[in-house]
Amino acid sequence: MATIFSKIVKGEIPSYKIAEDEHYYAFLDINPLAKGHTLVIPKQETDYLFDLEDDLLAGMMVFSKKVARAIEKAVPCKRIGVAVLGLEVPHAHIHLVPINAESDISFSKPKLQLSKEEMQAIADKIRQSI
Ligand code: 5GP
């Protein structure tokens, strides 16, 4: 069965898309830790990040760099924090989170409640920075 993230790539489930190429897709996390919290995934369905082939894994980090640079321009922050958990969705993904302090990337803190309009505005701003 297709993962929820594969359904997002295919457009069967809506997402706030940030970037896409042949191999990767980036979109806003629906329950963000911070404004601009983005997920980068390979289009290939693989559960565990470190099961990806070397080239696909390396390319995913280069793609993430491009997305992170755009988030930095769109969302004021000290830097983009990077995290990999994968405990909820069995489709490899990298979290890119704008941070100013270590606690900003704590996954046990309450998630932000943002309106659709706010999410769309953030996605538009990041996309324009790519
Ligand atoms: P993890 O698997 O890394 O523990 O967490 C999965 C992440 O995916 C969570 O931060 C969660 O908010 C996000 N997520 C889960 N389902 C969806 C969805 O349908 N759309 C989007 N945009 N994000 C999702």
Coordinates of N, CA and C and ligand atoms in Angstrom, one line a residue:
M1 N 0.8 -1.2 0.0 CA 0.0 0.0 0.0 C 0.9 1.3 0.0
A2 N 0.5 2.2 -0.8 CA 1.2 3.5 -0.9 C 1.3 4.2 0.5
T3 N 2.4 4.8 0.8 CA 2.5 5.6 2.0 C 1.8 6.9 1.8
I4 N 1.5 7.5 2.9 CA 0.8 8.8 2.9 C 1.7 9.9 2.1
F5 N 3.0 9.7 2.2 CA 3.9 10.6 1.5 C 3.9 10.4 0.0
S6 N 3.7 9.1 -0.4 CA 3.6 8.8 -1.8 C 2.3 9.4 -2.4
K7 N 1.3 9.3 -1.6 CA 0.0 9.9 -2.0 C 0.1 11.4 -2.2
I8 N 1.0 12.0 -1.3 CA 1.2 13.5 -1.4 C 2.0 13.8 -2.7
V9 N 3.0 13.0 -3.0 CA 3.7 13.2 -4.3 C 2.8 13.1 -5.5
K10 N 1.9 12.1 -5.4 CA 1.0 11.9 -6.6 C -0.1 12.9 -6.6
G11 N -0.2 13.8 -5.6 CA -1.3 14.8 -5.6 C -2.6 14.2 -5.1
E12 N -2.6 13.0 -4.6 CA -3.9 12.4 -4.1 C -4.2 13.0 -2.7
I13 N -3.2 13.4 -2.0 CA -3.4 14.2 -0.7 C -2.8 15.5 -0.9
P14 N -3.5 16.6 -0.6 CA -2.9 17.9 -0.8 C -1.7 18.2 0.1
S15 N -0.8 19.1 -0.4 CA 0.3 19.5 0.4 C 0.7 20.9 0.0
Y16 N 1.4 21.5 0.9 CA 2.0 22.9 0.7 C 3.4 22.6 0.1
K17 N 3.4 22.5 -1.2 CA 4.7 22.1 -1.9 C 5.7 23.2 -1.9
I18 N 6.9 22.8 -1.7 CA 8.0 23.7 -1.7 C 8.9 23.5 -2.9
A19 N 9.2 22.3 -3.2 CA 10.1 22.0 -4.4 C 10.0 20.6 -4.8
E20 N 10.3 20.3 -6.0 CA 10.3 18.9 -6.5 C 11.2 18.8 -7.7
D21 N 11.8 17.6 -7.8 CA 12.6 17.3 -9.0 C 12.3 15.8 -9.3
E22 N 13.1 15.2 -10.2 CA 12.8 13.8 -10.6 C 12.8 12.9 -9.4
H23 N 13.6 13.1 -8.4 CA 13.8 12.1 -7.3 C 13.3 12.5 -6.0
Y24 N 13.0 13.8 -5.8 CA 12.7 14.3 -4.4 C 11.5 15.3 -4.4
Y25 N 10.9 15.4 -3.3 CA 9.8 16.3 -3.1 C 9.9 16.9 -1.7
A26 N 9.6 18.2 -1.6 CA 9.7 18.9 -0.3 C 8.4 19.6 -0.1
F27 N 7.9 19.6 1.1 CA 6.6 20.2 1.4 C 6.5 20.5 2.9
L28 N 5.6 21.5 3.3 CA 5.6 21.9 4.7 C 5.0 20.7 5.5
D29 N 5.6 20.6 6.7 CA 5.1 19.6 7.7 C 3.7 20.2 8.2
I30 N 2.7 19.3 8.2 CA 1.3 19.7 8.5 C 1.2 20.1 10.0
N31 N 2.1 19.6 10.9 CA 2.1 19.9 12.3 C 3.5 20.5 12.6
P32 N 3.7 21.8 12.2 CA 5.1 22.3 12.3 C 5.6 22.6 13.7
L33 N 6.9 22.4 13.9 CA 7.5 22.9 15.1 C 7.8 24.4 15.1
A34 N 8.0 24.9 13.8 CA 8.2 26.3 13.6 C 7.7 26.7 12.2
K35 N 7.5 27.9 12.0 CA 7.0 28.4 10.7 C 8.1 28.0 9.7
G36 N 7.8 27.3 8.6 CA 8.7 26.9 7.6 C 9.3 25.5 7.8
H37 N 8.8 24.8 8.8 CA 9.2 23.4 9.0 C 8.8 22.6 7.8
T38 N 9.8 22.1 7.2 CA 9.7 21.4 5.8 C 10.1 20.0 5.9
L39 N 9.5 19.1 5.2 CA 9.9 17.7 5.0 C 10.5 17.5 3.6
V40 N 11.6 16.8 3.5 CA 12.2 16.4 2.2 C 12.1 14.9 2.1
I41 N 11.5 14.4 1.0 CA 11.4 12.9 0.9 C 12.0 12.5 -0.5
P42 N 12.4 11.3 -0.5 CA 12.7 10.7 -1.9 C 11.3 10.2 -2.5
K43 N 11.2 10.3 -3.7 CA 9.9 9.8 -4.3 C 9.9 8.3 -4.2
Q44 N 11.0 7.7 -4.2 CA 11.1 6.2 -4.1 C 10.7 5.9 -2.7
E45 N 9.8 4.9 -2.6 CA 9.2 4.5 -1.3 C 10.2 3.6 -0.5
T46 N 10.8 4.2 0.5 CA 11.7 3.4 1.3 C 11.5 3.9 2.7
D47 N 11.3 3.0 3.7 CA 11.0 3.4 5.0 C 12.1 4.1 5.7
Y48 N 13.3 3.4 5.8 CA 14.4 3.9 6.6 C 15.4 4.6 5.8
L49 N 15.7 5.9 6.2 CA 16.6 6.7 5.4 C 17.9 6.0 5.1
F50 N 18.5 5.3 6.0 CA 19.8 4.7 5.8 C 19.7 3.4 5.0
D51 N 18.5 3.0 4.5 CA 18.4 1.9 3.5 C 18.4 2.5 2.1
L52 N 18.4 3.8 1.9 CA 18.5 4.4 0.6 C 19.9 4.1 0.0
E53 N 19.9 3.9 -1.4 CA 21.1 3.7 -2.1 C 22.0 5.0 -1.8
D54 N 23.3 4.8 -1.9 CA 24.2 5.9 -1.6 C 23.9 7.1 -2.4
D55 N 23.7 7.0 -3.7 CA 23.5 8.1 -4.6 C 22.3 8.9 -4.3
L56 N 21.2 8.1 -4.0 CA 19.9 8.7 -3.7 C 20.0 9.4 -2.3
L57 N 20.7 8.9 -1.4 CA 20.9 9.5 -0.1 C 21.7 10.8 -0.2
A58 N 22.8 10.7 -0.9 CA 23.6 11.9 -1.1 C 22.9 13.0 -1.8
G59 N 22.1 12.6 -2.9 CA 21.4 13.6 -3.6 C 20.3 14.2 -2.8
M60 N 19.8 13.5 -1.8 CA 18.7 14.0 -1.0 C 19.3 15.1 -0.1
M61 N 20.5 15.0 0.3 CA 21.1 16.0 1.2 C 21.4 17.3 0.3
V62 N 21.8 17.1 -0.9 CA 22.0 18.3 -1.8 C 20.7 19.0 -2.1
F63 N 19.7 18.2 -2.3 CA 18.3 18.8 -2.6 C 17.9 19.5 -1.3
S64 N 18.1 18.9 -0.1 CA 17.8 19.6 1.2 C 18.5 20.9 1.4
K65 N 19.7 20.9 0.9 CA 20.5 22.2 1.0 C 19.8 23.3 0.2
K66 N 19.4 23.0 -1.0 CA 18.7 24.0 -1.8 C 17.4 24.5 -1.1
V67 N 16.7 23.6 -0.5 CA 15.5 23.9 0.2 C 15.8 24.7 1.4
A68 N 16.8 24.3 2.2 CA 17.2 25.0 3.4 C 17.6 26.4 3.1
R69 N 18.4 26.6 2.1 CA 18.8 28.0 1.7 C 17.5 28.9 1.4
A70 N 16.5 28.3 0.8 CA 15.3 29.1 0.5 C 14.5 29.4 1.8
I71 N 14.5 28.4 2.7 CA 13.8 28.6 4.0 C 14.5 29.7 4.8
E72 N 15.8 29.7 4.8 CA 16.6 30.7 5.5 C 16.2 32.1 5.0
K73 N 16.0 32.2 3.7 CA 15.7 33.6 3.1 C 14.3 34.0 3.5
A74 N 13.4 33.0 3.6 CA 12.0 33.3 3.8 C 11.6 33.5 5.3
V75 N 12.3 32.8 6.2 CA 12.0 32.7 7.6 C 13.2 33.2 8.4
P76 N 13.1 34.3 9.1 CA 14.2 34.7 9.9 C 14.6 33.7 11.0
C77 N 15.8 33.3 11.0 CA 16.3 32.3 12.0 C 17.8 32.2 12.0
K78 N 18.3 31.6 13.0 CA 19.8 31.5 13.1 C 20.3 30.5 12.1
R79 N 19.6 29.4 12.0 CA 20.0 28.4 11.0 C 18.9 27.4 10.8
I80 N 19.1 26.4 9.9 CA 18.1 25.4 9.7 C 18.6 24.1 10.4
G81 N 17.8 23.7 11.4 CA 18.1 22.4 12.1 C 17.6 21.3 11.2
V82 N 18.3 20.2 11.3 CA 18.0 19.0 10.5 C 17.8 17.8 11.5
A83 N 16.7 17.1 11.2 CA 16.4 15.9 12.1 C 15.8 14.8 11.2
V84 N 16.1 13.6 11.7 CA 15.5 12.4 11.1 C 14.9 11.6 12.2
L85 N 13.6 11.3 12.1 CA 13.0 10.4 13.1 C 12.4 9.2 12.4
G86 N 11.3 9.5 11.7 CA 10.7 8.4 10.9 C 9.9 7.4 11.8
L87 N 9.5 7.9 13.0 CA 8.8 7.0 13.9 C 7.3 6.9 13.6
E88 N 6.8 7.9 12.8 CA 5.4 8.1 12.5 C 5.1 7.6 11.1
V89 N 5.8 8.1 10.2 CA 5.5 7.8 8.8 C 6.6 6.9 8.2
P90 N 6.3 5.7 7.7 CA 7.3 4.8 7.2 C 7.7 5.1 5.7
H91 N 8.1 6.3 5.5 CA 8.7 6.8 4.2 C 9.7 7.8 4.6
A92 N 11.0 7.5 4.2 CA 12.1 8.3 4.6 C 11.9 9.8 4.4
H93 N 12.3 10.5 5.4 CA 12.1 12.0 5.3 C 13.1 12.7 6.2
I94 N 13.5 13.9 5.8 CA 14.4 14.8 6.5 C 13.6 16.0 7.0
H95 N 13.6 16.3 8.3 CA 12.9 17.5 8.8 C 13.9 18.6 8.7
L96 N 13.5 19.7 8.1 CA 14.3 21.0 8.0 C 13.5 22.0 8.9
V97 N 14.1 22.4 10.0 CA 13.3 23.3 10.9 C 14.1 24.6 11.2
P98 N 13.5 25.8 10.9 CA 14.2 27.0 11.3 C 14.4 27.1 12.8
I99 N 15.6 27.3 13.3 CA 15.8 27.4 14.7 C 16.6 28.6 15.1
N100 N 16.3 29.0 16.4 CA 17.1 30.1 17.0 C 17.8 29.5 18.3
A101 N 17.2 28.4 18.8 CA 17.7 27.8 20.0 C 17.5 26.3 19.9
E102 N 18.2 25.5 20.7 CA 18.1 24.1 20.6 C 16.7 23.6 20.9
S103 N 16.0 24.3 21.8 CA 14.6 23.8 22.1 C 13.6 24.0 21.0
D104 N 14.0 24.8 20.0 CA 13.1 25.0 18.8 C 12.9 23.7 18.0
I105 N 13.8 22.8 18.2 CA 13.7 21.5 17.4 C 13.4 20.3 18.3
S106 N 12.8 20.6 19.4 CA 12.4 19.5 20.3 C 11.0 19.0 19.8
F107 N 11.0 17.7 19.5 CA 9.7 17.2 18.9 C 8.7 16.9 20.0
S108 N 9.1 17.1 21.3 CA 8.1 16.8 22.3 C 7.3 18.1 22.7
K109 N 7.7 19.2 22.1 CA 7.0 20.5 22.4 C 5.7 20.6 21.6
P110 N 4.8 21.4 22.0 CA 3.5 21.5 21.3 C 3.8 22.0 19.9
K111 N 3.0 21.5 18.9 CA 3.2 22.0 17.5 C 2.4 23.3 17.3
L112 N 2.8 24.1 16.3 CA 2.1 25.3 16.0 C 0.8 25.0 15.4
Q113 N -0.1 25.9 15.7 CA -1.5 25.8 15.0 C -1.5 27.0 14.0
L114 N -1.3 26.7 12.7 CA -1.3 27.7 11.7 C -2.5 27.5 10.8
S115 N -3.1 28.6 10.4 CA -4.2 28.5 9.4 C -3.7 28.1 8.1
K116 N -4.7 27.7 7.2 CA -4.4 27.3 5.8 C -3.7 28.5 5.1
E117 N -4.3 29.7 5.4 CA -3.7 30.9 4.8 C -2.3 31.2 5.2
E118 N -2.0 31.0 6.5 CA -0.6 31.2 7.0 C 0.3 30.1 6.3
M119 N -0.1 28.9 6.3 CA 0.7 27.8 5.7 C 1.0 28.1 4.2
Q120 N -0.1 28.5 3.5 CA 0.1 28.9 2.1 C 1.0 30.0 1.9
A121 N 0.9 31.1 2.7 CA 1.8 32.2 2.6 C 3.2 31.9 2.9
I122 N 3.5 31.0 3.8 CA 4.9 30.6 4.1 C 5.4 29.8 2.9
A123 N 4.6 28.8 2.5 CA 5.0 28.0 1.3 C 5.4 28.9 0.1
D124 N 4.5 29.9 -0.2 CA 4.7 30.7 -1.3 C 6.0 31.5 -1.1
K125 N 6.3 32.0 0.1 CA 7.5 32.8 0.3 C 8.7 31.9 0.2
I126 N 8.7 30.7 0.7 CA 9.9 29.8 0.5 C 10.1 29.5 -0.9
R127 N 9.0 29.2 -1.6 CA 9.1 28.8 -3.0 C 9.7 29.9 -3.9
Q128 N 9.3 31.1 -3.5 CA 9.9 32.3 -4.3 C 11.4 32.5 -4.0
S129 N 11.9 31.9 -2.9 CA 13.3 32.1 -2.6 C 14.2 31.0 -3.2
I130 N 13.6 30.1 -3.8 CA 14.4 29.0 -4.4 C 15.0 29.4 -5.7
Ligands
5GP1 P1 8.3 11.2 11.9 O1 7.9 10.0 11.1 O2 9.5 11.9 11.5 O3 8.3 10.9 13.4 O4 7.1 12.3 11.8 C1 6.4 12.4 10.6 C2 6.1 13.9 10.4 O5 5.3 14.0 9.2 C3 5.4 14.6 11.5 O6 6.2 15.8 11.8 C4 4.0 14.9 11.0 O7 3.5 16.2 11.4 C5 4.3 14.9 9.5 N1 3.1 14.4 8.7 C6 2.3 13.3 9.0 N2 1.3 13.2 8.1 C7 1.4 14.3 7.3 C8 0.6 14.7 6.2 O8 -0.3 14.1 5.8 N3 1.0 15.8 5.6 C9 2.1 16.6 6.0 N4 2.4 17.7 5.3 N5 2.9 16.2 7.0 C10 2.5 15.1 7.7

